[in-house]
Short mmCIF file of C-alpha atoms in Angstrom, two decimals:
data_model
loop_
_atom_site.label_atom_id
_atom_site.label_comp_id
_atom_site.label_asym_id
_atom_site.label_seq_id
_atom_site.Cartn_x
_atom_site.Cartn_y
_atom_site.Cartn_z
CA MET A 515 -142.61 -148.90 -11.38
CA THR A 516 -144.84 -145.93 -11.33
CA LEU A 517 -147.60 -144.79 -8.79
CA GLU A 518 -150.97 -145.98 -9.86
CA ALA A 519 -153.65 -144.01 -7.74
CA ILE A 520 -156.22 -144.67 -9.99
CA LYS A 521 -157.56 -148.21 -10.38
CA PHE A 522 -160.61 -148.94 -13.28
CA HIS A 523 -162.23 -152.21 -14.00
CA PRO A 524 -164.95 -151.73 -16.62
CA SER A 525 -165.77 -155.29 -16.42
CA THR A 526 -169.90 -155.20 -15.84
CA PRO A 527 -169.68 -154.72 -12.72
CA ALA A 528 -167.80 -152.08 -13.32
CA SER A 529 -165.50 -150.97 -10.40
CA LEU A 530 -163.09 -147.07 -9.01
CA SER A 531 -161.20 -147.41 -6.39
CA ILE A 532 -158.48 -144.62 -5.95
CA ILE A 533 -155.69 -143.89 -2.85
CA ASP A 534 -156.96 -142.38 -0.67
CA GLN A 535 -154.96 -138.79 -0.45
CA LEU A 536 -156.06 -137.63 3.15
CA LEU A 537 -154.04 -141.53 4.28
CA LEU A 538 -150.35 -140.40 2.91
CA PRO A 539 -148.10 -140.69 2.87
CA HIS A 540 -148.27 -142.74 6.38
CA GLN A 541 -150.89 -145.15 5.20
CA THR A 542 -151.51 -145.97 1.63
CA VAL A 543 -155.91 -147.34 0.86
CA TYR A 544 -157.97 -147.14 -1.94
CA ILE A 545 -161.35 -146.15 -1.29
CA PRO A 546 -164.29 -147.92 -3.45
CA ILE A 547 -165.83 -144.87 -5.26
CA PRO A 548 -169.40 -146.62 -6.70
CA ASP A 549 -171.34 -143.36 -7.98
CA ALA A 550 -171.54 -139.21 -8.52
CA SER A 551 -171.94 -138.91 -4.58
CA THR A 552 -168.67 -140.82 -3.41
CA ALA A 553 -167.48 -139.26 -6.11
CA HIS A 554 -168.22 -135.46 -5.06
CA ALA A 555 -167.51 -136.00 -1.50
CA ALA A 556 -164.00 -137.51 -2.45
CA ILE A 557 -163.35 -134.39 -4.62
CA LYS A 558 -164.21 -132.07 -1.41
CA ARG A 559 -162.44 -133.38 0.70
CA MET A 560 -159.53 -133.27 -1.26
CA SER A 561 -159.65 -137.45 -0.92
CA VAL A 562 -158.37 -136.91 -4.98
CA ARG A 563 -156.81 -133.70 -6.02
CA GLY A 564 -155.01 -132.52 -9.18
CA ALA A 565 -157.39 -130.76 -12.38
CA PRO A 566 -156.54 -133.78 -14.35
CA ALA A 567 -157.10 -136.38 -11.63
CA ILE A 568 -160.09 -134.79 -10.51
CA ALA A 569 -161.27 -135.19 -13.77
CA ILE A 570 -161.10 -138.34 -14.39
CA VAL A 571 -162.71 -139.76 -11.48
CA ALA A 572 -165.33 -137.10 -12.08
CA VAL A 573 -166.97 -139.03 -15.07
CA LEU A 574 -165.50 -142.28 -14.25
CA SER A 575 -167.97 -142.62 -10.82
CA VAL A 576 -170.63 -141.86 -13.57
CA ALA A 577 -169.34 -145.09 -15.20
CA VAL A 578 -169.12 -147.33 -12.52
CA GLU A 579 -172.42 -145.82 -12.18
CA ILE A 580 -175.09 -146.78 -14.55
CA ASP A 581 -173.28 -149.41 -15.54
CA ASN A 582 -173.37 -151.11 -11.89
CA LEU A 583 -177.45 -149.75 -12.15
CA TRP A 584 -177.14 -152.20 -15.51
CA HIS A 585 -175.93 -154.84 -13.74
CA GLU A 586 -178.77 -154.75 -11.37
CA TYR A 587 -181.93 -154.34 -14.36
CA SER A 588 -180.73 -157.79 -15.92
CA SER A 589 -179.87 -159.43 -12.91
CA ALA A 590 -183.71 -158.65 -11.77
CA THR A 591 -184.76 -159.82 -15.43
CA LYS A 592 -183.29 -162.76 -15.39
CA SER A 593 -184.24 -164.00 -11.88
CA PRO A 594 -187.09 -166.57 -11.85
CA ALA A 595 -188.05 -164.85 -8.40
CA ASN A 596 -188.97 -161.46 -9.75
CA LEU A 597 -189.95 -162.22 -13.69
CA GLN A 598 -193.09 -164.32 -11.78
CA ASN A 599 -194.09 -161.84 -10.08
CA GLY A 600 -193.42 -158.47 -12.45
CA ASP A 601 -190.41 -156.87 -10.97
CA THR A 602 -187.99 -156.30 -12.60
CA GLY A 603 -186.02 -153.43 -11.72
CA ASP A 604 -187.05 -149.74 -12.23
CA LYS A 605 -184.41 -148.52 -11.13
CA PHE A 606 -182.55 -148.49 -14.73
CA PRO A 607 -183.17 -145.54 -17.62
CA SER A 608 -186.23 -146.84 -19.73
CA SER A 609 -184.97 -145.03 -23.60
CA ALA A 610 -182.39 -142.92 -24.39
CA GLN A 611 -183.07 -140.03 -23.76
CA ASP A 612 -184.28 -141.22 -20.10
CA MET A 613 -180.48 -142.19 -19.62
CA GLN A 614 -178.89 -139.63 -21.58
CA ALA A 615 -180.89 -137.37 -18.91
CA LEU A 616 -179.57 -139.08 -16.07
CA ILE A 617 -175.66 -139.35 -17.60
CA GLN A 618 -176.03 -135.18 -17.67
CA GLY A 619 -177.97 -134.58 -14.53
CA LYS A 620 -174.90 -136.58 -12.60
CA LEU A 621 -172.06 -134.65 -14.58
CA GLU A 622 -173.39 -130.99 -13.37
CA TYR A 623 -173.55 -131.82 -10.48
CA LEU A 624 -169.89 -133.14 -10.50
CA LEU A 625 -168.79 -129.81 -11.78
CA THR A 626 -169.91 -128.20 -8.46
CA SER A 627 -166.99 -129.93 -6.65
CA ARG A 628 -164.24 -128.29 -7.81
CA PRO A 629 -165.18 -125.49 -10.08
CA THR A 630 -161.54 -123.97 -10.35
CA ALA A 631 -160.40 -127.28 -12.99
CA VAL A 632 -160.96 -126.29 -16.33
CA ASN A 633 -160.67 -130.10 -17.28
CA LEU A 634 -163.70 -131.56 -15.57
CA LYS A 635 -165.22 -128.75 -17.75
CA ASP A 636 -164.07 -130.03 -20.50
CA ALA A 637 -164.05 -133.72 -20.38
CA VAL A 638 -167.91 -132.93 -19.14
CA GLY A 639 -168.69 -131.15 -22.70
CA LYS A 640 -166.88 -133.99 -24.42
CA LEU A 641 -168.77 -137.45 -23.20
CA ASN A 642 -172.26 -134.97 -23.60
CA VAL A 643 -171.05 -134.94 -27.13
CA VAL A 644 -170.87 -138.50 -27.15
CA VAL A 645 -173.85 -139.59 -25.31
CA GLN A 646 -176.00 -136.93 -28.15
CA ALA A 647 -174.25 -138.78 -30.95
CA GLU A 648 -175.38 -141.72 -29.83
CA VAL A 649 -179.29 -140.68 -29.04
CA GLU A 650 -179.13 -139.27 -32.41
CA ARG A 651 -178.15 -142.85 -33.97
CA GLU A 652 -181.24 -144.28 -35.08
CA GLY A 653 -182.33 -147.64 -33.27
CA THR A 654 -179.85 -146.80 -30.03
CA GLY A 655 -181.52 -147.28 -26.82
CA ALA A 656 -181.07 -146.77 -23.01
CA GLU A 657 -178.13 -149.32 -22.68
CA GLY A 658 -176.16 -148.55 -25.85
CA ILE A 659 -176.05 -144.74 -24.22
CA LYS A 660 -174.55 -146.93 -21.47
CA VAL A 661 -171.90 -148.80 -23.08
CA ALA A 662 -170.41 -145.74 -25.66
CA TYR A 663 -170.21 -143.71 -21.66
CA VAL A 664 -168.40 -146.06 -20.30
CA LYS A 665 -166.07 -146.64 -23.23
CA ALA A 666 -165.34 -143.01 -23.79
CA ALA A 667 -165.00 -142.26 -19.83
CA GLU A 668 -162.39 -145.63 -20.21
CA ARG A 669 -161.22 -144.10 -23.41
CA MET A 670 -160.11 -141.19 -21.50
CA LEU A 671 -158.59 -142.76 -18.56
CA VAL A 672 -156.38 -143.98 -21.62
CA ASP A 673 -155.06 -141.08 -23.03
CA ASP A 674 -154.60 -139.04 -20.00
CA VAL A 675 -151.66 -141.27 -19.83
CA ASP A 676 -150.83 -141.32 -22.55
CA THR A 677 -150.97 -137.26 -22.76
CA ASN A 678 -149.08 -137.34 -19.38
CA LYS A 679 -145.82 -139.42 -20.88
CA ALA A 680 -145.98 -137.10 -23.70
CA ILE A 681 -145.59 -133.87 -21.75
CA GLY A 682 -143.08 -135.75 -19.61
CA GLU A 683 -140.81 -136.84 -23.27
CA GLU A 684 -141.54 -133.00 -24.25
CA GLY A 685 -140.40 -130.64 -21.53
CA ALA A 686 -136.95 -133.14 -20.64
CA ARG A 687 -136.16 -132.45 -24.46
CA TRP A 688 -136.36 -128.89 -24.41
CA VAL A 689 -134.71 -128.98 -20.86
CA GLU A 690 -132.10 -130.61 -22.51
CA GLU A 691 -131.76 -127.79 -25.72
CA LEU A 692 -131.97 -125.53 -22.98
CA VAL A 693 -129.25 -126.62 -21.51
CA LYS A 694 -127.83 -127.64 -24.97
CA GLU A 695 -128.07 -123.73 -25.69
CA ARG A 696 -125.56 -122.40 -22.78
CA GLY A 697 -122.62 -124.91 -24.34
CA VAL A 698 -122.85 -127.44 -21.08
CA LYS A 699 -121.71 -131.16 -22.22
CA GLY A 700 -121.03 -133.79 -20.27
CA GLU A 701 -121.67 -134.82 -16.84
CA LYS A 702 -122.43 -131.36 -16.17
CA MET A 703 -126.29 -132.32 -18.31
CA LYS A 704 -127.93 -133.64 -14.77
CA VAL A 705 -129.98 -130.80 -13.88
CA GLY A 706 -131.85 -129.20 -10.22
CA VAL A 707 -135.21 -128.81 -11.39
CA LEU A 708 -138.08 -127.13 -8.91
CA THR A 709 -141.87 -127.77 -8.24
CA HIS A 710 -144.43 -126.91 -6.46
CA CYS A 711 -147.62 -129.46 -5.20
CA ASN A 712 -148.66 -132.47 -6.69
CA THR A 713 -148.34 -132.99 -10.55
CA GLY A 714 -147.88 -136.59 -9.94
CA SER A 715 -149.58 -140.06 -10.59
CA LEU A 716 -151.44 -138.56 -7.86
CA ALA A 717 -153.02 -135.42 -9.65
CA THR A 718 -153.25 -136.91 -13.02
CA ALA A 719 -154.68 -140.57 -14.28
CA GLY A 720 -150.53 -141.65 -13.70
CA TYR A 721 -147.62 -140.58 -14.69
CA GLY A 722 -147.91 -136.74 -14.61
CA THR A 723 -147.42 -133.23 -15.84
CA ALA A 724 -144.96 -131.59 -14.78
CA LEU A 725 -143.76 -134.06 -12.44
CA GLY A 726 -143.98 -135.77 -15.10
CA VAL A 727 -141.13 -133.68 -16.38
CA VAL A 728 -139.36 -134.86 -13.35
CA ARG A 729 -139.39 -138.38 -14.10
CA SER A 730 -138.62 -138.38 -17.99
CA LEU A 731 -135.30 -135.30 -17.09
CA TRP A 732 -134.41 -138.73 -14.23
CA GLU A 733 -135.25 -141.81 -16.80
CA LYS A 734 -133.10 -139.71 -19.27
CA GLY A 735 -129.96 -139.46 -17.18
CA MET A 736 -129.86 -135.66 -16.68
CA LEU A 737 -131.45 -135.10 -13.64
CA ASN A 738 -129.74 -134.30 -11.07
CA ARG A 739 -131.99 -133.65 -7.77
CA ALA A 740 -135.77 -132.55 -7.41
CA TYR A 741 -136.71 -129.72 -5.05
CA TYR A 742 -139.70 -129.85 -4.41
CA THR A 743 -141.96 -127.26 -1.75
CA GLU A 744 -143.62 -128.93 0.87
CA THR A 745 -147.17 -126.71 0.16
CA ARG A 746 -149.12 -125.10 2.61
CA PRO A 747 -150.60 -125.41 3.46
CA TYR A 748 -152.42 -128.35 3.15
CA ASN A 749 -149.19 -130.41 2.27
CA GLN A 750 -149.99 -131.96 -0.97
CA GLY A 751 -145.93 -131.43 -1.95
CA SER A 752 -143.82 -132.78 0.98
CA ARG A 753 -147.17 -135.46 1.94
CA LEU A 754 -147.37 -136.49 -1.56
CA THR A 755 -144.81 -135.62 -3.92
CA GLY A 756 -142.27 -136.07 -1.93
CA TYR A 757 -144.49 -139.59 -1.57
CA GLU A 758 -143.99 -140.45 -5.28
CA LEU A 759 -141.09 -139.10 -5.45
CA ILE A 760 -139.63 -142.00 -2.42
CA HIS A 761 -141.64 -144.52 -4.53
CA ASP A 762 -139.55 -144.31 -7.62
CA GLU A 763 -136.38 -143.40 -5.75
CA ILE A 764 -135.60 -140.16 -7.47
CA PRO A 765 -133.37 -137.42 -5.75
CA ALA A 766 -135.33 -135.69 -4.39
CA THR A 767 -134.94 -133.15 -0.81
CA LEU A 768 -137.50 -130.89 0.56
CA ILE A 769 -137.99 -127.33 0.58
CA THR A 770 -140.78 -125.75 2.58
CA ASP A 771 -142.05 -122.74 0.67
CA SER A 772 -140.23 -119.66 2.11
CA MET A 773 -136.93 -122.07 1.04
CA ALA A 774 -137.26 -120.97 -2.34
CA ALA A 775 -135.63 -117.98 -2.88
CA ALA A 776 -132.06 -119.43 -0.63
CA LEU A 777 -132.28 -122.67 -2.28
CA PHE A 778 -131.29 -120.41 -5.98
CA ARG A 779 -129.25 -118.23 -4.39
CA LEU A 780 -127.25 -120.59 -2.45
CA ARG A 781 -126.99 -123.80 -4.50
CA GLY A 782 -128.71 -122.32 -7.45
CA SER A 783 -125.08 -122.96 -9.49
CA SER A 784 -123.68 -125.47 -7.08
CA GLU A 785 -126.68 -127.52 -8.44
CA ASN A 786 -127.04 -126.42 -11.93
CA ILE A 787 -131.06 -125.07 -10.99
CA VAL A 788 -132.27 -124.67 -14.86
CA ALA A 789 -136.29 -124.33 -14.24
CA VAL A 790 -139.19 -124.40 -12.23
CA ILE A 791 -141.86 -126.49 -13.30
CA VAL A 792 -145.15 -126.90 -11.93
CA GLY A 793 -149.10 -127.54 -13.08
CA ALA A 794 -152.33 -126.05 -13.70
CA ASP A 795 -155.51 -125.97 -13.02
CA ARG A 796 -156.84 -123.41 -15.47
CA VAL A 797 -154.04 -122.12 -18.54
CA ALA A 798 -156.41 -118.22 -19.84
CA ALA A 799 -156.01 -117.79 -23.41
CA ASN A 800 -152.82 -115.06 -22.61
CA GLY A 801 -151.12 -117.63 -20.88
CA ASP A 802 -152.02 -115.93 -17.33
CA THR A 803 -152.13 -119.51 -15.60
CA ALA A 804 -153.55 -120.17 -12.09
CA ASN A 805 -152.39 -122.85 -9.70
CA LYS A 806 -151.96 -124.00 -6.17
CA ILE A 807 -151.49 -120.90 -3.89
CA GLY A 808 -147.34 -120.03 -4.04
CA THR A 809 -146.82 -120.35 -7.64
CA TYR A 810 -147.40 -116.68 -8.21
CA GLY A 811 -143.86 -116.44 -5.89
CA LEU A 812 -142.16 -118.49 -7.58
CA ALA A 813 -142.67 -116.86 -10.68
CA ILE A 814 -141.31 -113.86 -9.09
CA LEU A 815 -137.84 -115.32 -7.43
CA ALA A 816 -136.93 -117.59 -10.83
CA ARG A 817 -137.15 -114.20 -13.27
CA HIS A 818 -134.68 -112.35 -10.36
CA HIS A 819 -132.39 -115.65 -10.45
CA GLY A 820 -132.50 -116.25 -13.55
CA ILE A 821 -134.27 -119.45 -13.47
CA LYS A 822 -136.36 -120.42 -16.22
CA PHE A 823 -140.46 -120.96 -15.20
CA LEU A 824 -141.99 -123.38 -16.64
CA VAL A 825 -146.00 -124.51 -16.76
CA ALA A 826 -147.01 -128.30 -17.56
CA ALA A 827 -150.15 -129.05 -18.70
CA PRO A 828 -152.65 -130.98 -21.19
CA ARG A 829 -154.04 -129.07 -23.35
CA THR A 830 -157.54 -129.63 -21.98
CA THR A 831 -156.62 -127.36 -18.97
CA ILE A 832 -155.77 -124.31 -21.58
CA ASP A 833 -159.28 -123.07 -21.72
CA LEU A 834 -159.39 -120.05 -24.72
CA ALA A 835 -162.83 -118.64 -23.53
CA THR A 836 -160.96 -117.11 -20.75
CA LYS A 837 -159.64 -114.49 -22.23
CA SER A 838 -156.90 -113.82 -18.72
CA GLY A 839 -156.25 -114.43 -15.50
CA GLU A 840 -158.62 -111.72 -13.94
CA ASP A 841 -161.61 -113.91 -14.93
CA ILE A 842 -160.96 -117.02 -13.24
CA VAL A 843 -161.88 -117.30 -10.55
CA ILE A 844 -160.31 -118.39 -7.36
CA GLU A 845 -161.49 -121.17 -4.87
CA GLN A 846 -161.55 -120.11 -1.07
CA ARG A 847 -160.26 -123.00 1.67
CA PRO A 848 -161.87 -123.56 5.26
CA PRO A 849 -159.83 -121.13 7.28
CA GLU A 850 -159.02 -124.95 9.45
CA GLU A 851 -156.57 -125.89 7.01
CA MET A 852 -154.10 -123.11 7.73
CA LEU A 853 -155.12 -122.99 11.58
CA SER A 854 -154.73 -127.06 12.16
CA ILE A 855 -152.16 -129.51 10.97
CA LYS A 856 -153.82 -133.61 11.12
CA GLY A 857 -151.31 -136.22 11.10
CA PRO A 858 -150.20 -139.61 13.07
CA ARG A 859 -148.26 -138.75 16.07
CA ASN A 860 -144.40 -139.38 15.56
CA MET A 861 -142.77 -141.96 17.47
CA GLY A 862 -139.41 -139.91 16.69
CA PHE A 863 -136.20 -141.46 14.86
CA LYS A 864 -133.79 -143.98 14.90
CA ASP A 865 -131.22 -144.34 12.80
CA GLU A 866 -131.62 -140.71 10.73
CA ILE A 867 -135.67 -143.08 10.26
CA GLN A 868 -138.47 -141.34 11.78
CA SER A 869 -140.94 -143.42 13.21
CA VAL A 870 -145.38 -142.42 13.01
CA ASP A 871 -147.95 -144.74 15.28
CA THR A 872 -150.72 -144.68 12.46
CA GLU A 873 -153.07 -145.83 15.06
CA ASN A 874 -152.98 -142.32 16.30
CA VAL A 875 -153.93 -139.46 13.74
CA GLU A 876 -154.07 -135.65 15.12
CA SER A 877 -154.60 -132.37 14.94
CA VAL A 878 -152.49 -130.26 16.34
CA SER A 879 -153.37 -126.56 16.13
CA LEU A 880 -150.48 -123.69 15.17
CA ALA A 881 -152.52 -120.68 14.99
CA ALA A 882 -153.50 -118.37 18.24
CA LEU A 883 -156.99 -118.77 19.08
CA GLY A 884 -158.82 -116.31 17.64
CA THR A 885 -156.44 -115.75 14.62
CA GLN A 886 -158.34 -114.62 11.22
CA PRO A 887 -156.94 -117.19 7.63
CA TRP A 888 -157.18 -115.82 4.56
CA ASN A 889 -156.83 -118.82 2.28
CA PRO A 890 -156.85 -118.62 -1.58
CA SER A 891 -156.56 -122.20 -3.09
CA PHE A 892 -154.89 -120.46 -5.81
CA ASP A 893 -152.91 -117.83 -7.21
CA VAL A 894 -152.61 -116.60 -10.96
CA THR A 895 -149.42 -116.56 -12.13
CA PRO A 896 -149.30 -114.06 -15.17
CA THR A 897 -148.03 -114.81 -18.38
CA GLU A 898 -144.98 -112.16 -18.75
CA LEU A 899 -143.07 -114.05 -15.85
CA ILE A 900 -143.89 -117.70 -17.62
CA ASP A 901 -141.18 -118.93 -20.53
CA GLY A 902 -142.97 -121.74 -21.70
CA ILE A 903 -145.91 -123.65 -21.79
CA ILE A 904 -145.45 -127.77 -21.80
CA THR A 905 -148.07 -129.47 -23.02
CA GLU A 906 -148.67 -133.10 -25.22
CA LYS A 907 -147.93 -131.22 -28.13
CA GLY A 908 -144.60 -129.68 -27.74
CA VAL A 909 -143.54 -126.15 -25.81
CA MET A 910 -145.15 -123.42 -26.29
CA GLU A 911 -142.77 -120.08 -26.15
CA LYS A 912 -143.70 -116.55 -26.74
CA ASP A 913 -143.04 -114.64 -30.05
CA ALA A 914 -141.03 -111.30 -30.61
CA ALA A 915 -143.94 -109.89 -28.81
CA GLY A 916 -144.05 -111.49 -25.84
CA GLN A 917 -147.31 -113.05 -26.51
CA PHE A 918 -147.91 -117.00 -26.24
CA ASP A 919 -150.20 -118.08 -29.30
CA LEU A 920 -152.57 -120.81 -27.39
CA GLN A 921 -154.77 -121.61 -30.42
CA SER A 922 -151.79 -123.14 -32.65
CA ILE A 923 -151.26 -126.01 -30.35
CA PHE A 924 -155.10 -127.03 -30.84
CA ASP A 925 -153.99 -127.55 -34.46
CA LYS A 926 -151.65 -129.82 -34.09
#
């Protein structure tokens, strides 16, 4: 069973909870997200991360907040005591326009939590359109706006899971065709792939993008082994991708970020490693892709070793308004992420199984005192190094001129 990292219950009063990824992989704890400010804080401290997941959690947090406001207002107006003293609650907006202003303000605030993630910007734009259409509907009040917003936000959650499964299927089909073109048959069709950072259920509404392709390959009986980088400095690979692969019982091997070249050279042929598959925080109109730091280097290594480099992302991650990677602002993360590492105390190994003390979480210094780090969260992989962009509508490949026509994917 695929991991469920986001739990949303729409029935009034609505509720939202997420796995606190800061406690993974040693503890699985769901934390409540009752409002936009809590969601903003969770995104900033990376309790939730991954462009699709950030978007879903952000918009659902507003749905929960306004639905709970309505629940409180309805309860107040029905209370005999409140009716007697005239207190029927004053938090719920009194008009459709006031509700629209409240929602827009919350969404604009949430946009500041992770400016690089284009999915959040896309979701906010779509929901603003939904709200505006409802405002213009004759006779619609504040409650009608609330209902329309909650339904649209919930639909985004459902659609994201469906989209991820489609991405997985399209990517697995592409890899299968690649292997067939090379004349491989039978057991030799099983492949190895490398992925970077975390792009699974913890980074999306469910199933995953690049990790969704890995899941689909495994389900089709085509995967020999998945390799995944630890993904310094925040270790999303070793902490999160490893957690998901172990949860799903998919054969997998962890490597440090600096081992990729050796992996390709020493095990590329024997393990039939055919592709590096990564996610994306933003894909520019020309195909340049912003993703977790280290992605660019993997693309260079893959090209040198004749291994395909694939980006897996929903169409919402493609930003046609951004012409190239030169226009993408790279977020700088806090320097302490490079200077220390946090985790439970290691109690040693018994029968090759590690034991940890989750009651004693410690932060350990990694660098010399006075070290001055440079800690960009993302890098940009140029389109020249990308062999295909996997979307829910198919895999985009370059034309004869070596360019991606990303506009065409929106016409499907």
